[in-house]
XYZ file of C-alpha atoms in Angstrom:
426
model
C 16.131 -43.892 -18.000
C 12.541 -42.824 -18.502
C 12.986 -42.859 -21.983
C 14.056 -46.580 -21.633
C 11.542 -47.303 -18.962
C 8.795 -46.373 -22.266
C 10.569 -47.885 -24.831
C 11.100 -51.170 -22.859
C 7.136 -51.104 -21.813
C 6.203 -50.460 -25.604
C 7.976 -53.268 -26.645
C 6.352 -55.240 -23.940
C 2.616 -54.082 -24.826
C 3.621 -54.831 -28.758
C 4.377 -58.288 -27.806
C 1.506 -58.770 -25.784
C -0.914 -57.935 -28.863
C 1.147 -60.017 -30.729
C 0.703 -63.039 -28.292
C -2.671 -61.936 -27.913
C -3.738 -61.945 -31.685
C -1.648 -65.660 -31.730
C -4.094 -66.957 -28.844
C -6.929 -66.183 -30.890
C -6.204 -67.214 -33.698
C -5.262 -70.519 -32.202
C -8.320 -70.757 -30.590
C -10.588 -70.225 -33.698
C -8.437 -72.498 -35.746
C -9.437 -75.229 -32.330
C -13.067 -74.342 -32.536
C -13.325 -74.411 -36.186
C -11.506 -77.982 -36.633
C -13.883 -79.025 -33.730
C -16.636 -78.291 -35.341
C -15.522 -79.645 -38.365
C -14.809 -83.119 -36.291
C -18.409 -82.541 -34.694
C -20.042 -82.415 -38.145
C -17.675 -85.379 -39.058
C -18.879 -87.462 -36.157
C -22.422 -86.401 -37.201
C -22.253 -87.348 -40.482
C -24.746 -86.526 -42.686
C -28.582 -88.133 -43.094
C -30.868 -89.100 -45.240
C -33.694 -86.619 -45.300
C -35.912 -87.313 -48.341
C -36.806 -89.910 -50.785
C -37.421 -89.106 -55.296
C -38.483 -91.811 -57.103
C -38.594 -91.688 -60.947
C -40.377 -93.940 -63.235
C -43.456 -94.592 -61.793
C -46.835 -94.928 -64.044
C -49.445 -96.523 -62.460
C -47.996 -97.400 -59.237
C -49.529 -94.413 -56.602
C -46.525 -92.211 -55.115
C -47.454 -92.818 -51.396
C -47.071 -97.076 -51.940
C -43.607 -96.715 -53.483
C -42.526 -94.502 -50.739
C -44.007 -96.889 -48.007
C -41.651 -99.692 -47.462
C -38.766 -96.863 -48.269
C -39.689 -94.626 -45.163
C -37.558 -96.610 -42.854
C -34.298 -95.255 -44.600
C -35.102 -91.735 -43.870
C -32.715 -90.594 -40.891
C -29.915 -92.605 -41.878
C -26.653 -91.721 -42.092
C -25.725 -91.349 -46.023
C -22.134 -93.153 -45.188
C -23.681 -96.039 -43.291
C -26.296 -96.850 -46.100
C -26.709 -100.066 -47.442
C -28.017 -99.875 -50.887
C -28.387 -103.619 -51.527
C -31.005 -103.097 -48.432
C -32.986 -100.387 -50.935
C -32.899 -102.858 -53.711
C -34.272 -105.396 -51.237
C -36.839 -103.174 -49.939
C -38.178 -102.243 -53.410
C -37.965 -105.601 -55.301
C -40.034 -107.289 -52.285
C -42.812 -105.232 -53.104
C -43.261 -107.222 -55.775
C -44.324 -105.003 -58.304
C -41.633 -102.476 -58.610
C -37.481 -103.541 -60.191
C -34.969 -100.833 -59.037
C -32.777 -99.265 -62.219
C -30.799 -97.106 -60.054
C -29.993 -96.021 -56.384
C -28.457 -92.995 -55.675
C -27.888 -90.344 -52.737
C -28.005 -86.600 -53.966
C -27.317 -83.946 -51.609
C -29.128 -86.146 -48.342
C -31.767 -87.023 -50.715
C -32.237 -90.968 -51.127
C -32.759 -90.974 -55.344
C -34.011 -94.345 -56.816
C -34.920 -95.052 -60.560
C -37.493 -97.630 -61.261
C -39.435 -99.628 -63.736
C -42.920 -101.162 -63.049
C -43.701 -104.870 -63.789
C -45.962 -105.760 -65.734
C -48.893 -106.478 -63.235
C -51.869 -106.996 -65.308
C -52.113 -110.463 -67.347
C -54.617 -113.149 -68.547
C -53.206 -116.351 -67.153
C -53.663 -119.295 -69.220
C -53.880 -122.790 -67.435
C -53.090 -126.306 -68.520
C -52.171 -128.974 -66.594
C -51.165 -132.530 -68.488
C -50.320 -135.709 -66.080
C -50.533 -139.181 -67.157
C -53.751 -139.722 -66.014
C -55.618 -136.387 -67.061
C -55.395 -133.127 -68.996
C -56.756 -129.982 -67.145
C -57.314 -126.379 -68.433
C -58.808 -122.925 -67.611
C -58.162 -119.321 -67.003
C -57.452 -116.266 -64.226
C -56.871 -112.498 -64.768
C -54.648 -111.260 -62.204
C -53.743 -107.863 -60.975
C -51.062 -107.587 -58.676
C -51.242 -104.015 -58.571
C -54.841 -103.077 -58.779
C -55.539 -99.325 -58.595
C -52.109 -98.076 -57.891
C -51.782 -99.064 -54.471
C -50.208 -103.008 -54.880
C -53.397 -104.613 -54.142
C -54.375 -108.202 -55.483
C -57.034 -108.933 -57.599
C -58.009 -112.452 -59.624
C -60.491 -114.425 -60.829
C -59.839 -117.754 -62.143
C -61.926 -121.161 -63.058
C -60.503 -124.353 -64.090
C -62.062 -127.529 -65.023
C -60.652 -131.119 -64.860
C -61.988 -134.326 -65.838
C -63.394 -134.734 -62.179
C -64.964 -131.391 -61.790
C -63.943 -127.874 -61.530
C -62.945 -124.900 -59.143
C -64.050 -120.780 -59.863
C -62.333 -118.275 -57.138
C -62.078 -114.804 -56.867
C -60.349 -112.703 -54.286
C -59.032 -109.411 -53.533
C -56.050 -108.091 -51.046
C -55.664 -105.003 -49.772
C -52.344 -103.242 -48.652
C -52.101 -101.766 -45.013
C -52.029 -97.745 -46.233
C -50.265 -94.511 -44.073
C -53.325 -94.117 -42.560
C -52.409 -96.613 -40.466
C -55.404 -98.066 -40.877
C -55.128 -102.166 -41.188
C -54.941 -104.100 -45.115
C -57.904 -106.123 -45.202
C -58.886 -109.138 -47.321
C -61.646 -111.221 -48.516
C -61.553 -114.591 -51.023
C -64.580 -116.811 -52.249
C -63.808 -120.400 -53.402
C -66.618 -123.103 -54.812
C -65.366 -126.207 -55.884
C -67.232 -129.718 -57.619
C -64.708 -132.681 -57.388
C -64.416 -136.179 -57.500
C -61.729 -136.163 -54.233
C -58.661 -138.723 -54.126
C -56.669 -138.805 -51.256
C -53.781 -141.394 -51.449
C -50.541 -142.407 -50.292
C -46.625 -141.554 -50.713
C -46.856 -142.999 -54.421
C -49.815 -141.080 -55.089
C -52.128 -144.357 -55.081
C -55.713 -143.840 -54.137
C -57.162 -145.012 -50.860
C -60.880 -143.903 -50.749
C -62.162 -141.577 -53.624
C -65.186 -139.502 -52.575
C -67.320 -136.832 -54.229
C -68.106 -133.325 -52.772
C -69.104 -129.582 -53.147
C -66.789 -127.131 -51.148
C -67.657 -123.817 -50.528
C -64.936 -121.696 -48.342
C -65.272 -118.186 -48.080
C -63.125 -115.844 -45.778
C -62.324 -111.758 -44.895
C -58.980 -111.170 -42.809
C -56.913 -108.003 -41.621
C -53.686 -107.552 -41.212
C -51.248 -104.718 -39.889
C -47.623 -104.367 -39.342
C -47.196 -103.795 -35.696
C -43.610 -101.319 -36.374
C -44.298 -97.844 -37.759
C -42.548 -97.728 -41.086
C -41.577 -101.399 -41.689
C -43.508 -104.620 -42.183
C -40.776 -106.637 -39.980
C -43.258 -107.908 -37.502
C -46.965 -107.816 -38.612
C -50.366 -109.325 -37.497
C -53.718 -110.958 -38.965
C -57.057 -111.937 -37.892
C -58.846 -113.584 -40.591
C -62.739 -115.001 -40.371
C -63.583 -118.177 -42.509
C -66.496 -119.990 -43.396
C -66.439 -123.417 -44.612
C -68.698 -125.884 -45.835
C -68.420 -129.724 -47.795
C -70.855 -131.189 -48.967
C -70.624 -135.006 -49.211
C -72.883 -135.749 -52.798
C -71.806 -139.473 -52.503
C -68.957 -141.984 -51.456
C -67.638 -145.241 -52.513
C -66.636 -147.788 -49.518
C -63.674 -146.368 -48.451
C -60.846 -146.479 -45.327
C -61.690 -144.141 -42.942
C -63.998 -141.872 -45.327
C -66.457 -139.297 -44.196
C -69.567 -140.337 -43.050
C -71.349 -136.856 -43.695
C -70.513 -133.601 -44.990
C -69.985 -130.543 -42.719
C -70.290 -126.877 -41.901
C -68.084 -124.737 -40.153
C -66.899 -121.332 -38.697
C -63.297 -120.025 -37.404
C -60.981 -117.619 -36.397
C -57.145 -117.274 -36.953
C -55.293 -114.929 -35.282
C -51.366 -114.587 -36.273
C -47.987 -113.192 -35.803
C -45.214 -112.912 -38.376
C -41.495 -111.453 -38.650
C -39.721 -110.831 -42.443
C -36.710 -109.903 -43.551
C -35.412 -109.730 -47.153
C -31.669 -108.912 -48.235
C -30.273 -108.955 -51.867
C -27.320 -110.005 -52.998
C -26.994 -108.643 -56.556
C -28.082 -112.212 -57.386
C -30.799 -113.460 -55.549
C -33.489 -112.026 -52.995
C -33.602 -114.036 -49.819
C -35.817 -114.243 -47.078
C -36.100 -114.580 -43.540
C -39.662 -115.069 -42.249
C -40.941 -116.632 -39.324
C -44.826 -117.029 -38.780
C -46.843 -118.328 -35.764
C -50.805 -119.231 -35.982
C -53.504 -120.219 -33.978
C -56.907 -121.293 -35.403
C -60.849 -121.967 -33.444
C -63.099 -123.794 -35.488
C -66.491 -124.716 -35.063
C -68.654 -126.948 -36.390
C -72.589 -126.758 -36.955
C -72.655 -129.707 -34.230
C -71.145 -127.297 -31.812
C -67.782 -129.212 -31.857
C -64.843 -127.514 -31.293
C -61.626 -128.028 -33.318
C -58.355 -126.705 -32.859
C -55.009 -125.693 -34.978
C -51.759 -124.263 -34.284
C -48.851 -124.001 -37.319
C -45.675 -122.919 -37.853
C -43.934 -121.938 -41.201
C -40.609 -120.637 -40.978
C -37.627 -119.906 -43.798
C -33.824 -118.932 -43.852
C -31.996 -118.119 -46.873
C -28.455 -117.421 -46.367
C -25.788 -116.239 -49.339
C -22.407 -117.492 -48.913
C -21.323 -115.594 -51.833
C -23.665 -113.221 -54.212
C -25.577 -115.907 -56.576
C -25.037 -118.550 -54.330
C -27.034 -119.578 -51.180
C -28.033 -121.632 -48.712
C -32.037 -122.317 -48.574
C -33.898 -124.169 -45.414
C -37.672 -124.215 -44.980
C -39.547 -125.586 -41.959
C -43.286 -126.437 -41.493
C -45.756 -127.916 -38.552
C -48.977 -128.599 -38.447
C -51.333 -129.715 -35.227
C -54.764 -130.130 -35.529
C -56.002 -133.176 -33.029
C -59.525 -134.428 -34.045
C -60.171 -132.797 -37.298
C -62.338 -134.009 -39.971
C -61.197 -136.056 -42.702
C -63.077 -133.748 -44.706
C -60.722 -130.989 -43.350
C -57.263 -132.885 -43.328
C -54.792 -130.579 -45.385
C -51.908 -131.039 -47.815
C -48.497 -131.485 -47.481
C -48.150 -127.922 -48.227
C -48.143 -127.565 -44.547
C -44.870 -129.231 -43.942
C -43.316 -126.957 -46.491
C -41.945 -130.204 -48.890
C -42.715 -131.789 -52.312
C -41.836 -135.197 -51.943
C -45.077 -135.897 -51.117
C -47.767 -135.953 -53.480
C -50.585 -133.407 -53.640
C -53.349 -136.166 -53.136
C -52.227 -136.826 -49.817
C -53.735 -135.917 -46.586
C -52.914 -135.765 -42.785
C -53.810 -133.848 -39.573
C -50.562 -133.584 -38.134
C -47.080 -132.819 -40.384
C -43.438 -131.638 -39.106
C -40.863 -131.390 -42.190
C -37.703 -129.500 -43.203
C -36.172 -128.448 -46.259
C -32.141 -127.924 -46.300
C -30.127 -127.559 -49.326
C -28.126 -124.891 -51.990
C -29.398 -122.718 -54.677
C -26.880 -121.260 -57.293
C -27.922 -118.560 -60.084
C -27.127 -119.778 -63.376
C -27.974 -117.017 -65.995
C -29.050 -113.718 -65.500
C -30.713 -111.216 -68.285
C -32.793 -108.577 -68.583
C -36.104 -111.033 -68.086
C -35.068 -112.418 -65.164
C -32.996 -114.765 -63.028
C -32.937 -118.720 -63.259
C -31.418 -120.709 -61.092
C -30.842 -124.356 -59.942
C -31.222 -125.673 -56.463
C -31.449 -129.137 -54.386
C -32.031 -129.833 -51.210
C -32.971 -132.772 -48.722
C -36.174 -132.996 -47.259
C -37.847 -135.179 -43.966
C -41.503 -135.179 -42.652
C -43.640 -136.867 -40.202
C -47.390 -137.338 -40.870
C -50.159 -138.498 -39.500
C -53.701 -138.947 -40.880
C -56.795 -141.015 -41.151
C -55.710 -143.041 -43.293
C -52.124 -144.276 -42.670
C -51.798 -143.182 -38.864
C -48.119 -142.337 -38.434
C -45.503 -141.857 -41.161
C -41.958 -141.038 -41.654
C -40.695 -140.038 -45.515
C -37.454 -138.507 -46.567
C -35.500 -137.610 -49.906
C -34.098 -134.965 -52.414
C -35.476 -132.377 -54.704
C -33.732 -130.573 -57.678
C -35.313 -127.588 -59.100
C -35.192 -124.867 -62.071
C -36.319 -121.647 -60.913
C -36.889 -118.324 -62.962
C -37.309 -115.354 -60.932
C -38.849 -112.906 -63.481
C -37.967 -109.225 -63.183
C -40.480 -108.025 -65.602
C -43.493 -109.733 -64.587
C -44.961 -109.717 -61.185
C -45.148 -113.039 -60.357
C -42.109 -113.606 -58.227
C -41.029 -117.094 -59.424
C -41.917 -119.941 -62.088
C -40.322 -123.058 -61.209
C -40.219 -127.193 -62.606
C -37.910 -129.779 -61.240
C -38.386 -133.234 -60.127
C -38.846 -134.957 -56.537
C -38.026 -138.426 -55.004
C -39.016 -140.133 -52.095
C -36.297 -142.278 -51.213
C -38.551 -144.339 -48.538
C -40.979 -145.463 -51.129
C -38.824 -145.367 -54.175
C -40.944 -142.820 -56.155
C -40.465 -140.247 -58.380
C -42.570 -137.402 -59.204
C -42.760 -134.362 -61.078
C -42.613 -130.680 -59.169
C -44.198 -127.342 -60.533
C -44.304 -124.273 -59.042
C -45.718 -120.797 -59.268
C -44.778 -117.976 -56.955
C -48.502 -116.749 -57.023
C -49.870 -117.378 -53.328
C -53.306 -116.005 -51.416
């Protein structure tokens, strides 16, 4: 019975370590697929950035607008964001975009930044010509630099400016721009014919700041810029509404704007939204106020194909006719160049579609409906509407983001006219 007693408890013990080892081995196998579902859930993260191919461009401004990518998940990565990121800067194209062990890898090529820029102008009333060196990536660090002069039959323009990028110091970009111009001025109505013709000197010059307001990303950014402008009246002929006298003035403009950009394979879109305020005043004391608003939406459907609108206001109660601005304001074209107002509202809607794509660049073809309201000195209050069609080539090798030339008409007045564009702004 003892015997039996023993043998029957041996037995027992032997399948308790054998139950025993089971338990633990069950319980490692749990912990070890847990931890493989915790690393799962985790996922794994961007940690670093390489980039390859750069000459002149300095290491710490390709990296900038890239920093916002660090500490995201490899698997939730959108590259076509990258290739946004990088071709906005303007002066860089992406060749390749790769992750490497958590590492973000990118290939690129630099534009050619540094050019002469001829100029020539022919219309059917005038032939104007002249030159500008540009640098849109002056020392390395994707600053702007130009100088340009042009002459017309009416008098000429020389400018200069230079713009420089916020750095990691966090410290803010800065910028500063001279303009003197001697003209024969024209301002005139929808069909471009003139209503008083005056001669002048201008003389603008201005220093600004600016600073994105979001560590790592220029989404939302600010600007403060100080100007100083002057016209000089040198004569006038009898004209409606002209100036009386030239003028000197001071002002401030403080801002607020919000970008986006996304890329399609095709196209690079935009989504910006900018707000600003300007005090001006005069050598009489006077006091003159503006507030704008330029806003733009570019929406693919489908890669290479998009929807485009563009929206632009301008206030400015009481300002000089010296002062009135362009229809540049309202963000359309079927208005002539020559003509002038204190107050705009227009809109832009309409589709762009990529036609050809190679190695140089992108063109594309676009129309689109525009409206505007005016009001100025000379014709009080206005209403215009009608279509644009454009060619646009988005180079890929130069940095100058788009060359355009297409045609406008203003169905109102009946008048055609022709539209040129280059993506070069200050």
């Amino acid at each position: 019975m003892c015997i039996l007693k023993l043998w029957k408890s041996a037995g027992y013990n032997i399948k308790m370590k054998k139950s025993f080892v089971f338990i633990i081995i069950l319980l490692l196998s749990v912990s070890f697929l847990r931890a493989q579902d915790i690393d799962a859930a985790e996922g794994r993260y961007i940690t670093g950035i390489s980039i390859h191919g750069l000459k002149r461009t300095r290491l710490s401004t390709a990296e900038r607008p890239l920093r916002k990518f660090i500490g995201i998940e490899t698997e939730k990565l959108d590259t076509n964001e990258v290739w946004a990121a990088i071709l906005d800067t303007g002066i860089l194209e992406p060749i390749s975009v790769e992750i490497d062990d958590e590492i973000l890898v990118i290939v690129i090529r630099e534009k050619w930044s540094v050019f002469p820029v001829p100029v020539l102008m022919i219309t059917t009333d005038d032939i104007s010509g002249g030159a500008a060196i540009y640098d849109a990536n002056a020392f390395g660090l994707n600053d702007k630099l130009f100088v340009a002069g042009i002459f017309f039959p009416d008098g000429w323009v020389v400018t200069s400016g230079y713009f420089h990028s916020p750095s990691d110091s966090r410290l803010p970009g800065w910028n500063g721009m001279f303009i003197f111009s001697r003209e024969e001025r024209s301002d005139g109505n929808q069909r471009n014919e003139t209503l008083r013709r005056f001669k002048q000197d201008s003389i603008l010059g201005r220093l600004g700041l600016d600073t994105p307001l979001l560590e790592n990303t220029d989404l939302v950014s600010a600007s403060a810029v100080f100007s100083y402008n002057e016209k000089i009246l040198r004569n006038q002929e009898k004209a409606k509404n002209g100036p009386e006298e030239g003028q000197r003035r001071f002002g401030v403009n403080t801002g607020i704007s919000l970008k986006r950009s996304t890329w399609d394979g095709y196209l690079l879109s935009q989504e910006e939204a900018s707000l600003n305020y300007s005090l001006w005043i005069s050598q009489d004391s006077q006091v003159f106020h503006s507030l704008s608003f330029r806003g733009v939406w570019e929406k693919p459907f489908v890669p290479g194909f998009r929807f485009n609108f563009k929206t632009g206001m301008l206030f400015e109660p009481d300002v000089p006719v010296l002062f009135e601005s362009s229809p540049a304001s309202a963000q359309v074209s079927i208005l002539p160049g020559s003509f002038s107002a204190k107050h705009y509202a227009g809109a832009s809607a309409g589709l762009e579609k990529y036609l050809f794509k190679f190695p140089a660049g992108t063109i594309s073809a676009s129309a689109a409906y525009q409206i505007v309201y005016s009001h100025g000195s000379i014709l009080g209050d206005s209403f215009d509407h009608g279509v644009t069609g454009m060619l646009s080539f988005y180079l890929s090798r130069l940095a100058i983001p788009a060359i355009g030339v297409g045609a406008a008409y203003n169905v109102k007045e009946d008048y055609f006219q022709g539209a040129f564009s280059i993506g070069m702004s200050f």
